[in-house]
Coordinates of C-alpha atoms in Angstrom, one line a residue:
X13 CA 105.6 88.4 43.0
X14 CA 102.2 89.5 44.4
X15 CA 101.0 93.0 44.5
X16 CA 100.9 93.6 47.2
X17 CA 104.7 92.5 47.8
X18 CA 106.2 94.5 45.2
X19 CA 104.1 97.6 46.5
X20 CA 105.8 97.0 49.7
X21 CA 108.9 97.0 48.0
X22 CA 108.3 100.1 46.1
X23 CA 107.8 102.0 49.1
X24 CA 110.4 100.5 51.2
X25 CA 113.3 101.7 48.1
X26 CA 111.1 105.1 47.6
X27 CA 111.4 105.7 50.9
X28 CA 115.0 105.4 51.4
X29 CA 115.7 107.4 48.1
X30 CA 114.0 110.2 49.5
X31 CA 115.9 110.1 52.7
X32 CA 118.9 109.9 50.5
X33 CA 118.5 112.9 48.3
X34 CA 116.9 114.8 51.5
X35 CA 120.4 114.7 52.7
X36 CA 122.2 115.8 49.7
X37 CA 119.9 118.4 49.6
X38 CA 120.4 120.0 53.1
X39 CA 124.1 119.3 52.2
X40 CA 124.6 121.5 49.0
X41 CA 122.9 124.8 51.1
X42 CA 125.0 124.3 54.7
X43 CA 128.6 125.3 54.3
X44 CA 129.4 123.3 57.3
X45 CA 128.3 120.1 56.1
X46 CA 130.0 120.6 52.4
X47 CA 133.1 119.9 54.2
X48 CA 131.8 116.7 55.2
X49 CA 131.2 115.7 51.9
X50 CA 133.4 113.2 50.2
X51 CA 135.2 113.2 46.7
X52 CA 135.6 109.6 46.9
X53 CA 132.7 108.3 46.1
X54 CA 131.4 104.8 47.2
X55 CA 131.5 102.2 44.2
X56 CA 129.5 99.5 45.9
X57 CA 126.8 97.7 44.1
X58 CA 124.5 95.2 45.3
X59 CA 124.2 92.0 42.9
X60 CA 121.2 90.7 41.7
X61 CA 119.9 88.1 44.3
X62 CA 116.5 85.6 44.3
X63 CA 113.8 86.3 46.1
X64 CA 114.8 84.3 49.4
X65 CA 112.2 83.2 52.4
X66 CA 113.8 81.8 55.7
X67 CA 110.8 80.1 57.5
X68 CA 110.4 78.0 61.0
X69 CA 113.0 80.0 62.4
X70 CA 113.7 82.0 65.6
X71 CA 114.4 85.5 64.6
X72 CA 115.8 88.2 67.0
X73 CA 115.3 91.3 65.1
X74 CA 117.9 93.6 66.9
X75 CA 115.0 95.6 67.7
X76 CA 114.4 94.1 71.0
X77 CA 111.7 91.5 69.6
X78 CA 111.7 87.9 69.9
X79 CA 109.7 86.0 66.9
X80 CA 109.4 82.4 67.2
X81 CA 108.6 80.1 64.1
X82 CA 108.8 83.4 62.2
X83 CA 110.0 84.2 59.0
X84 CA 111.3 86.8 56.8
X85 CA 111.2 87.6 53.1
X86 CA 114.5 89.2 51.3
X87 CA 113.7 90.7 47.8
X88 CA 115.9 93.2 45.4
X89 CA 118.3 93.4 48.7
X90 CA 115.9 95.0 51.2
X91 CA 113.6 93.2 53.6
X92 CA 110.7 92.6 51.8
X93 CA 108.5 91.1 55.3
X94 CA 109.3 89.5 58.6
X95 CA 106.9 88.5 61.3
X96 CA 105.2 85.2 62.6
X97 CA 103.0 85.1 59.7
X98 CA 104.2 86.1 56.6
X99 CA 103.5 85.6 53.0
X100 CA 105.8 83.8 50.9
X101 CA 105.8 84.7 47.4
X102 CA 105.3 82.0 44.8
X103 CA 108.7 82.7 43.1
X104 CA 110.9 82.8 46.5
X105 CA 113.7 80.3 46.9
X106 CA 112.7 78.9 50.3
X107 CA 115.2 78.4 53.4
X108 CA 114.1 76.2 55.8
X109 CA 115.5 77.5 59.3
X110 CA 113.7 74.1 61.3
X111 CA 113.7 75.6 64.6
X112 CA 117.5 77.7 64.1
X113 CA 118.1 81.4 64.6
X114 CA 118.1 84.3 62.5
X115 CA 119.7 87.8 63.3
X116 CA 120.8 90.6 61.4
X117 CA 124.0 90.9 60.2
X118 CA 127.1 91.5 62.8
X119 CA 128.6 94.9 63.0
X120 CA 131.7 95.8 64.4
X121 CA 131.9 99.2 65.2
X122 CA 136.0 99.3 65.9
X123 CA 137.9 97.5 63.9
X124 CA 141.7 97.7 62.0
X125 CA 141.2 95.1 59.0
X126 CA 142.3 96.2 55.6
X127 CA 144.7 98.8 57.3
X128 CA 146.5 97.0 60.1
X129 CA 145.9 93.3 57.9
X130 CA 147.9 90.0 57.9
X131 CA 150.6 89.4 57.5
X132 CA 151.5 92.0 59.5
X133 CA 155.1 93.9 58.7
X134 CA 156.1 97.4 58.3
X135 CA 155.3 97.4 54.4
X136 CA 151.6 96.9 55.5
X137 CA 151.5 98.4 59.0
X138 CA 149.6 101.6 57.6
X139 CA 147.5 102.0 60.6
X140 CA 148.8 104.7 62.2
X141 CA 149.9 108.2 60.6
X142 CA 152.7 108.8 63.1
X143 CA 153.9 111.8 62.7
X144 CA 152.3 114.1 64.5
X145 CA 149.7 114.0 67.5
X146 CA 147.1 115.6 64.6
X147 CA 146.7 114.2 61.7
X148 CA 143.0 115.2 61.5
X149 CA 143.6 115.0 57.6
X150 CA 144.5 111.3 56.7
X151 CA 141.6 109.0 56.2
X152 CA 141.6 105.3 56.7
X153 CA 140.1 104.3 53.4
X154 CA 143.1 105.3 51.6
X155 CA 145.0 102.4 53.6
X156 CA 142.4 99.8 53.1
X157 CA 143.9 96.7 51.3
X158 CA 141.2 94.8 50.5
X159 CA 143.3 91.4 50.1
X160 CA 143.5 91.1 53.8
X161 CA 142.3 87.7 54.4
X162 CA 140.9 88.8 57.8
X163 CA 138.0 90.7 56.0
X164 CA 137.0 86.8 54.7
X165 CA 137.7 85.4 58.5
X166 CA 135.1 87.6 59.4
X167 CA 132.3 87.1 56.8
X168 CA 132.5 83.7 57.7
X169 CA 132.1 84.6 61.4
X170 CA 128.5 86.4 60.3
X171 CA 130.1 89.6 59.8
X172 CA 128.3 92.2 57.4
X173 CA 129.9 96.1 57.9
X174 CA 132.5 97.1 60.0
X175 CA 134.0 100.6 61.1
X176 CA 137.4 100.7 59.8
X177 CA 139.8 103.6 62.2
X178 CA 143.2 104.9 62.4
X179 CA 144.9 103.8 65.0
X180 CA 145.6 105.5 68.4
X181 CA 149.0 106.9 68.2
X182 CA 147.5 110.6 67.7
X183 CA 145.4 112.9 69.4
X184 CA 144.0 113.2 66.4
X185 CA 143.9 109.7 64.5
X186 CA 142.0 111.1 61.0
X187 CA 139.0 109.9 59.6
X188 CA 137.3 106.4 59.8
X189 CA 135.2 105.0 56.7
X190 CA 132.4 102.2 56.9
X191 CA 132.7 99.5 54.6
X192 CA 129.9 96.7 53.6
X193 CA 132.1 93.0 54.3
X194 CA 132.3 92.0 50.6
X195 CA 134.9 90.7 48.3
X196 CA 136.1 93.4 46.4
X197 CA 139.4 94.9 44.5
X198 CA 139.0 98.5 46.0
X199 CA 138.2 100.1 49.3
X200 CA 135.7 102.3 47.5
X201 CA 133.8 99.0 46.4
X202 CA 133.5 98.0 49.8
X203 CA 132.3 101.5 50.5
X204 CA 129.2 102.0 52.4
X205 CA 127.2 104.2 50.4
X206 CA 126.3 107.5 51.7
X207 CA 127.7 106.3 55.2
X208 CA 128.9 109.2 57.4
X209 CA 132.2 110.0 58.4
X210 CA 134.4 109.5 61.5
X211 CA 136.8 111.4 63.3
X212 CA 139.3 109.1 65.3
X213 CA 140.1 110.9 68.1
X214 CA 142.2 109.1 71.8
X215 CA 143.3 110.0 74.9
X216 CA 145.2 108.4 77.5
X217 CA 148.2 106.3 77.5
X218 CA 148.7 106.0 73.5
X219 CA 149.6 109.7 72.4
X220 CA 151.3 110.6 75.8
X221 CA 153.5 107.8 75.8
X222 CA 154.1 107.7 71.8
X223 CA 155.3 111.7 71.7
X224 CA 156.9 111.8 75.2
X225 CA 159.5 109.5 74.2
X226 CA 160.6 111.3 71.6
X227 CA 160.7 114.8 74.0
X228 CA 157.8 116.2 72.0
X229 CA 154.4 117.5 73.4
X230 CA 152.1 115.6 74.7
X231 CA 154.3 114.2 77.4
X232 CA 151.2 114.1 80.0
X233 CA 147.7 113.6 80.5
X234 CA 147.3 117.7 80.6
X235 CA 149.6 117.8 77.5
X236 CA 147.2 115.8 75.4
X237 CA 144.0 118.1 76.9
X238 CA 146.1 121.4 75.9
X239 CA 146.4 119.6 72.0
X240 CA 142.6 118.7 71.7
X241 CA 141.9 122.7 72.6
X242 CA 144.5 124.4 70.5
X243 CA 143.3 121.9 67.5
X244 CA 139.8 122.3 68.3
X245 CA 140.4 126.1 68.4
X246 CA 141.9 126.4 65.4
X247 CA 139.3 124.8 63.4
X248 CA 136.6 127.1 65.0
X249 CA 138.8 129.9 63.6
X250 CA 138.8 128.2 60.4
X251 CA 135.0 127.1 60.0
X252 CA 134.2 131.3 60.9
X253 CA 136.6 132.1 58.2
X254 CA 135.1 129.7 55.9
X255 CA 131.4 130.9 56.8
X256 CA 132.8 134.6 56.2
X257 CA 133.7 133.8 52.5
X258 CA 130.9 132.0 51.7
X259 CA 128.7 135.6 53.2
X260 CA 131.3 137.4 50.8
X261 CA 132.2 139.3 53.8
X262 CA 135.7 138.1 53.8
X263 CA 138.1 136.0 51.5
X264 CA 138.1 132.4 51.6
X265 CA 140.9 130.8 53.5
X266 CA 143.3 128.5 52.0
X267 CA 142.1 124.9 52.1
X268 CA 143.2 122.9 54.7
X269 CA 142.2 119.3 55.0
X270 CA 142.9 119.0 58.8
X271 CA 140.8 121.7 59.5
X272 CA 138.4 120.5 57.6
X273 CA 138.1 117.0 59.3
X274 CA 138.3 118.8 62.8
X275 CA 135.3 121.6 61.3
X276 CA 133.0 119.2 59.9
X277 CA 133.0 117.2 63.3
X278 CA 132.2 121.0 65.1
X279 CA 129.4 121.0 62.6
X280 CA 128.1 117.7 63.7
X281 CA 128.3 116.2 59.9
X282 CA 132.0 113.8 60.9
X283 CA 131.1 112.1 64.2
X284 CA 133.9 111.8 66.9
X285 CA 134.9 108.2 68.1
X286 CA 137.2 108.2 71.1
X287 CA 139.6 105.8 72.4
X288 CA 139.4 106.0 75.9
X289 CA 139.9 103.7 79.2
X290 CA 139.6 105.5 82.1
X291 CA 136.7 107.0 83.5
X292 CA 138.2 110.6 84.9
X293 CA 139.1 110.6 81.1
X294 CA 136.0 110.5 79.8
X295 CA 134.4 112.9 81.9
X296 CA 137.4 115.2 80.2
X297 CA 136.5 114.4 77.1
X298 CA 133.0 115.8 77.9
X299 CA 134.3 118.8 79.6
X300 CA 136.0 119.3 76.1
X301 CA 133.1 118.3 73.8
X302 CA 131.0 121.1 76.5
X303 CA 133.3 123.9 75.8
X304 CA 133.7 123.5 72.0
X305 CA 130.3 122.8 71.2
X306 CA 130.4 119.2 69.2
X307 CA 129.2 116.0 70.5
X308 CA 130.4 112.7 71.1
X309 CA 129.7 109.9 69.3
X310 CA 131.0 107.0 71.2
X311 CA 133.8 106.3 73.5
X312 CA 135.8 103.4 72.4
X313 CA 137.4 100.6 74.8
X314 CA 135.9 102.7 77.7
X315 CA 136.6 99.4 79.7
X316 CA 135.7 102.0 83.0
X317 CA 132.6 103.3 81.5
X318 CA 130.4 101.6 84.2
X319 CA 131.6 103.9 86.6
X320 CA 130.4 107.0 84.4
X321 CA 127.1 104.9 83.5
X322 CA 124.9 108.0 84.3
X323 CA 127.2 110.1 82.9
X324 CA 127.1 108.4 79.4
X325 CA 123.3 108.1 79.7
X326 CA 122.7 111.6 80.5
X327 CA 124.9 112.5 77.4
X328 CA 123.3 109.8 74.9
X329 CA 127.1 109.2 74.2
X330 CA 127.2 105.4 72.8
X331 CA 130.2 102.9 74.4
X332 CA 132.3 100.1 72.0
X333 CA 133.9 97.5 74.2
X334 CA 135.3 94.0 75.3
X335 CA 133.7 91.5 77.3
X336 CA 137.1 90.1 78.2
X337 CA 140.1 92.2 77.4
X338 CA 141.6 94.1 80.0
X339 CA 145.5 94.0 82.1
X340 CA 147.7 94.7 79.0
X341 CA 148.1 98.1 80.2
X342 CA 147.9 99.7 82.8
X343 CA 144.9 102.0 82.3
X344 CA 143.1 98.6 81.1
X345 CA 143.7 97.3 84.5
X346 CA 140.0 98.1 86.0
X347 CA 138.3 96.5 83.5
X348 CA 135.3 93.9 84.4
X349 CA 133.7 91.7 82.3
X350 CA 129.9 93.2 83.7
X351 CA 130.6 96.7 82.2
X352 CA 128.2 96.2 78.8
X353 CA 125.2 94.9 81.3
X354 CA 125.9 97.5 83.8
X355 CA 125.7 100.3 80.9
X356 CA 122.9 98.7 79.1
X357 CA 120.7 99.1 82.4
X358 CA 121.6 102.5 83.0
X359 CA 120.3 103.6 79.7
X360 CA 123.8 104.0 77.5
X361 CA 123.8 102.7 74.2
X362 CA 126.5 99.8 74.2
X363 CA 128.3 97.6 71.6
X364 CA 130.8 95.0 71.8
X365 CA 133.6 95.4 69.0
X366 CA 136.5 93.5 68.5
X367 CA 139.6 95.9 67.5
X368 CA 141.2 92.7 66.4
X369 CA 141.2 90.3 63.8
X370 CA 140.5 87.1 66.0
X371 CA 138.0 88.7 67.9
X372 CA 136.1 89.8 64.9
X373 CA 135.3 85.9 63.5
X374 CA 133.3 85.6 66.9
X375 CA 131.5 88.9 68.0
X376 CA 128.3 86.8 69.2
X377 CA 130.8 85.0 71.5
X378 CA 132.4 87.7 72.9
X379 CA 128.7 89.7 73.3
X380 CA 127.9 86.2 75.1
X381 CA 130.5 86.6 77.9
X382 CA 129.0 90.0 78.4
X383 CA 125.6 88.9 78.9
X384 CA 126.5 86.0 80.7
X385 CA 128.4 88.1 83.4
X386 CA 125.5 90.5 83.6
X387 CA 123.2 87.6 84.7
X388 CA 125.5 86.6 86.8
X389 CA 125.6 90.0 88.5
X390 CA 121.4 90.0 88.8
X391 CA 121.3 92.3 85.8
X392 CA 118.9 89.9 83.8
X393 CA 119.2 91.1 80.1
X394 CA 117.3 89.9 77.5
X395 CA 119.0 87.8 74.2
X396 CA 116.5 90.1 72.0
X397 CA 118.2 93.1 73.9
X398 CA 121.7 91.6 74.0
X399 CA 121.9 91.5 70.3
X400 CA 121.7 94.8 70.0
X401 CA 125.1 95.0 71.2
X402 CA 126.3 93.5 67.7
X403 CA 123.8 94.7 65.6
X404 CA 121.8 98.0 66.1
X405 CA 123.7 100.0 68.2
X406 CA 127.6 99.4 66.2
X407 CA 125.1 100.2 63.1
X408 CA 124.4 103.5 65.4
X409 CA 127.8 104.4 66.3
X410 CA 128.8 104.5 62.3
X411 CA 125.2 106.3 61.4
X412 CA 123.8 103.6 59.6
X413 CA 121.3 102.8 62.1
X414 CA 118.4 104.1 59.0
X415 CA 119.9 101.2 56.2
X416 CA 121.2 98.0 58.3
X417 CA 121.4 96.5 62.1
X418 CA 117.6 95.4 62.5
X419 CA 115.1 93.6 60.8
X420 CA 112.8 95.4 59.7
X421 CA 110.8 95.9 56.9
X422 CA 113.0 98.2 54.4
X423 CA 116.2 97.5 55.2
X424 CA 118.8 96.2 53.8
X425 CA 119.2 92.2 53.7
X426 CA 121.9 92.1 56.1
X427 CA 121.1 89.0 57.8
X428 CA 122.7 85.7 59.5
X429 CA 120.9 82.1 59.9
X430 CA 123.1 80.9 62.7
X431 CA 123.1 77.0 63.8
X432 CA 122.0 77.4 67.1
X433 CA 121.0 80.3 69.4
X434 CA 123.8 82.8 68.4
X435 CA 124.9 82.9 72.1
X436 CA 126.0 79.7 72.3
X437 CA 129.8 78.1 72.2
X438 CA 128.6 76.3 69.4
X439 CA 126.9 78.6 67.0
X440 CA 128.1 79.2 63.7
X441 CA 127.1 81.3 61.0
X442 CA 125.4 78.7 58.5
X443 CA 124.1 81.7 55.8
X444 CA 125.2 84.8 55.6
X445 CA 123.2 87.8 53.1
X446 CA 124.4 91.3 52.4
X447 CA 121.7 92.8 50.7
X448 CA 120.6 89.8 50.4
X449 CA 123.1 88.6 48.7
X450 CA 125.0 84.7 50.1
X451 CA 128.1 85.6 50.5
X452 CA 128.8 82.7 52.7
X453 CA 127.1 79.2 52.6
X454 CA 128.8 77.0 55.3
X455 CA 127.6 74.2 53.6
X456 CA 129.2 75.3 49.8
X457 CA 132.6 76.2 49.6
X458 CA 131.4 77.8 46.1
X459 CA 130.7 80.3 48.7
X460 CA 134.2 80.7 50.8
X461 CA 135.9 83.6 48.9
X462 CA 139.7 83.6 49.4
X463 CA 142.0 86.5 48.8
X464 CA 143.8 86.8 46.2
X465 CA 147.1 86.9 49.0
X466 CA 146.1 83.1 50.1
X467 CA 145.6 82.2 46.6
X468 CA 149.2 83.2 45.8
X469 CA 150.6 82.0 42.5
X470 CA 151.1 78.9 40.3
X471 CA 154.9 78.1 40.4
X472 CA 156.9 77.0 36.9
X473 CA 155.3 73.8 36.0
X474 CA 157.0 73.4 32.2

C-alpha cells in the first residue's frame, strides 16, 4: 500500500482510539455514567479482509453528497478514501460498480429480531418482560438468539446494524443493545462495540390496555403519565443517594438495577427510545422529559409526528417510522404516508425502521414510498438526503453516528453495492461489507450464511 494510504489509515484508527478511551476516561470519574457501563462486554471482532476498491460507481454517501463515477477504497475495515478521484492502491482487489450504486450500510433503528425471531411460539416469544409496567432492569441482549434466520433475511436485504428493543407491553420496556448483522453464536459477538445503551420506554395504547385488563394500574392514558413520574422520581432519589455515597456523605444504597437503567438515562449516558403514535402524546412525553430533566432520543412509530414537526425540530428529538403502516389500531389510524418528508423539511431528524422481520429485508423500499409520497406532496427531497433516513440518522438514534452510517473517510466499511439506484422496485443488494468484510455476495452462495435452525439435522441414514 502507498504511503500515503496507510498514513491515512493510521490516522483514521488513531483517531477513533482516542475517541474511544476519551470516553472511558470521562466514564471511570462521573458516577452517573458508571451506571451506564456495561459488564457484558462486546466480543465482536472484525476479520481480516483485502484491500477492496469499488470504482465507476454512483455513491450516495449518507452525508447528503451525490458522487458520480466515484469510488471508494476499504482497507483494515475502515474507509480508507472515497471521492471522484481516488487512488487505488496497487494491492486492492478491484470491484467494478459500471455505472451501479453504492451506499452505506442499512440501519434499522427499531427492530425485534433475535428476541421476537422465527418461528415464532411462546418458547421463543421473549420479547416482552410482562410482568410489570417497569421493568427498567431487563435488557434485550440477554434474549437475543442469534439462530434467528431473520438476522440472515436481512443481511441479504443490505442490512449492516440494527437496534434490537423490548417490546411495548411496559411503561418501562428495559434496555435495548446495538448489534453489527453478522453470523455469530452469541449476542455479545454481534455486539456493537462501545455502542451506547437504550432505554425502551412507550406510551399509549400498549401498557394501558395490557395492565387494565388485568384490573391493575395503568388503566388510562393518565395512569401511564402517573407511572413514568413515580419511576422517574424514584430514580432521582436513587442517583442523589448514589452521589451521596460516592461524596462519603451518606451510605451507599443497595443496588438496584432498575434504578439504575432509569438513572443512567437522567444522566444522559442510556438514551430514551419511545413508542409512541399520537401526537398529544408526544408533546406529554416532552412535558415529562421537561420536568425530570433527561432528554429524548427518538420517538418511535410516531406515525402523527408531522403534526408536532416543529415541536420535534425545536427539541432535536429524532422520529423512527413507516412509510406504509398504519389502521391496525386505533391510535395508528392518522397515519399518512408523507410524514418522513414532511419531518425532514421541518428540520427533525427522521428514519424509516422496520419493527418487523419482512419489513427489514427491504428498508430502501419502504424509505422509497416515503420519498415518493413527499414528491408527490411538492416536498422535493433529494435521494442523497433520503438515504439518510436508512443510514445516518438510525446510526444517530443508537449513537453510532461517529463509527458507521456515512461514507466517509474513517469509518467503518459498512457499505452496500446495490444493482440499481437503491430506490428502485428492482434494486437488490449485490455486495454487502461490514467492516469491510463480504458477508453477502448475491452472485456466491459461498456467501449466503444459513442458521444453524434452517440447517437442522441429518436424519438416521445407516
Amino acid at each position: 500500500m502507498p504511503i500515503s494510504f496507510s498514513r491515512l489509515l493510521l490516522t483514521a484508527v488513531a483517531a477513533s482510539a482516542l475517541a474511544v478511551s476519551a470516553q472511558a476516561e470521562e466514564a471511570s470519574t462521573s458516577p452517573a455514567r458508571a451506571w451506564a457501563l456495561a459488564p457484558f462486554a462486546s466480543t465482536y471482532v472484525v476479520s481480516p479482509s483485502p484491500v477492496t476498491a469499488i470504482i465507476n460507481a454512483n455513491i450516495l454517501t449518507g452525508t447528503g453528497a451525490e458522487i458520480r463515477n466515484g469510488g471508494i477504497v476499504l482497507a483494515e475495515g475502515r474507509i480508507l478514501a472515497v471521492g471522484a478521484d481516488i487512488q487505488i492502491p496497487p494491492d486492492a482487489r478491484v470491484i467494478d460498480a459500471e455505472g451501479r450504486w453504492v451506499t452505506p450500510g442499512m440501519i434499522d433503528a427499531h427492530s425485534h429480531l433475535g428476541v421476537m425471531p422465527g418461528p415464532r411460539s411462546p418458547a421463543s416469544m421473549d420479547v416482552n418482560e410482562n410482568v410489570n409496567p417497569n421493568t427498567a432492569e431487563v435488557w434485550a441482549e440477554h434474549s437475543v438468539w442469534p439462530q434467528d434466520a431473520a438476522f440472515d433475511r436481512a443481511r441479504a436485504g443490505g442490512v449492516t446494524s440494527l437496534l434490537i428493543l423490548p417490546g411495548s407491553a411496559n411503561l418501562f420496556g428495559g434496555r435495548s443493545v446495538v448489534l453489527r448483522n453478522v453470523a455469530a453464536a452469541t449476542a455479545q459477538a454481534m455486539k456493537f462495540p462501545n455502542a451506547p445503551y437504550g432505554l425502551k420506554m412507550a406510551c399509549g395504547e400498549n401498557p394501558k390496555l395490557r395492565y387494565g385488563s388485568r384490573g391493575r394500574s395503568p388503566a388510562t392514558r393518565m395512569g401511564n403519565v402517573a407511572g413514568y413520574r413515580r419511576g422517574w422520581i424514584e430514580a432521582a432519589d436513587y442517583a442523589r443517594r448514589v452521589e451521596a455515597a460516592e461524596r462519603r456523605s451518606a451510605d451507599a444504597p443497595r443496588r438496584d438495577l432498575s434504578l439504575e437503567t432509569l438513572a443512567g438515562a437522567l444522566a444522559g449516558d442510556i438514551g430514551v427510545q419511545i413508542h409512541c403514535y399520537r401526537a398529544d402524546e408526544m408533546a406529554q412525553m416532552v412535558d415529562v422529559a421537561h420536568e425530570f430533566g433527561y432528554r429524548i432520543t427518538a420517538f418511535h412509530h410516531a406515525v402523527e409526528a408531522y403534526k408536532i414537526a416543529d415541536l420535534l425540530a425545536r427539541e432535536n428529538i429524532c422520529v423512527a417510522t413507516w412509510a406504509g403502516r398504519w389502521g391496525f389500531k386505533l391510535e395508528a389510524a392518522d397515519a399518512i404516508e408523507e410524514n418522513a418528508a414532511i419531518l425532514t423539511q421541518a428540520g427533525v431528524c427522521v428514519a424509516i425502521h422496520s419493527d418487523d422481520p419482512t419489513i427489514v429485508q427491504r428498508l430502501n423500499l419502504e424509505a422509497a414510498v416515503a420519498l415518493s409520497a413527499g414528491r408527490r406532496a411538492g416536498i422535493d427531497i433529494s435521494e442523497a438526503e433520503a438515504i439518510k433516513w436508512i443510514t445516518a440518522n438510525p446510526a444517530r438514534i443508537m449513537g453510532v453516528q461517529d463509527e458507521t452510517g456515512t461514507l466517509e473517510t474513517g469509518k467503518r466499511a459498512d457499505v452496500v453495492l446495490w444493482s440499481a439506484n437503491p430506490f428502485s422496485v428492482y434494486a437488490l443488494a449485490d455486495h454487502v461489507f461490514i467492516d469491510g468484510v463480504t458477508v453477502y455476495d448475491r452472485s456466491n452462495p459461498a456467501t449466503h450464511h444459513n442458521s444453524d435452525f434452517e440447517i437442522g439435522q441429518l436424519g438416521d441414514r445407516s
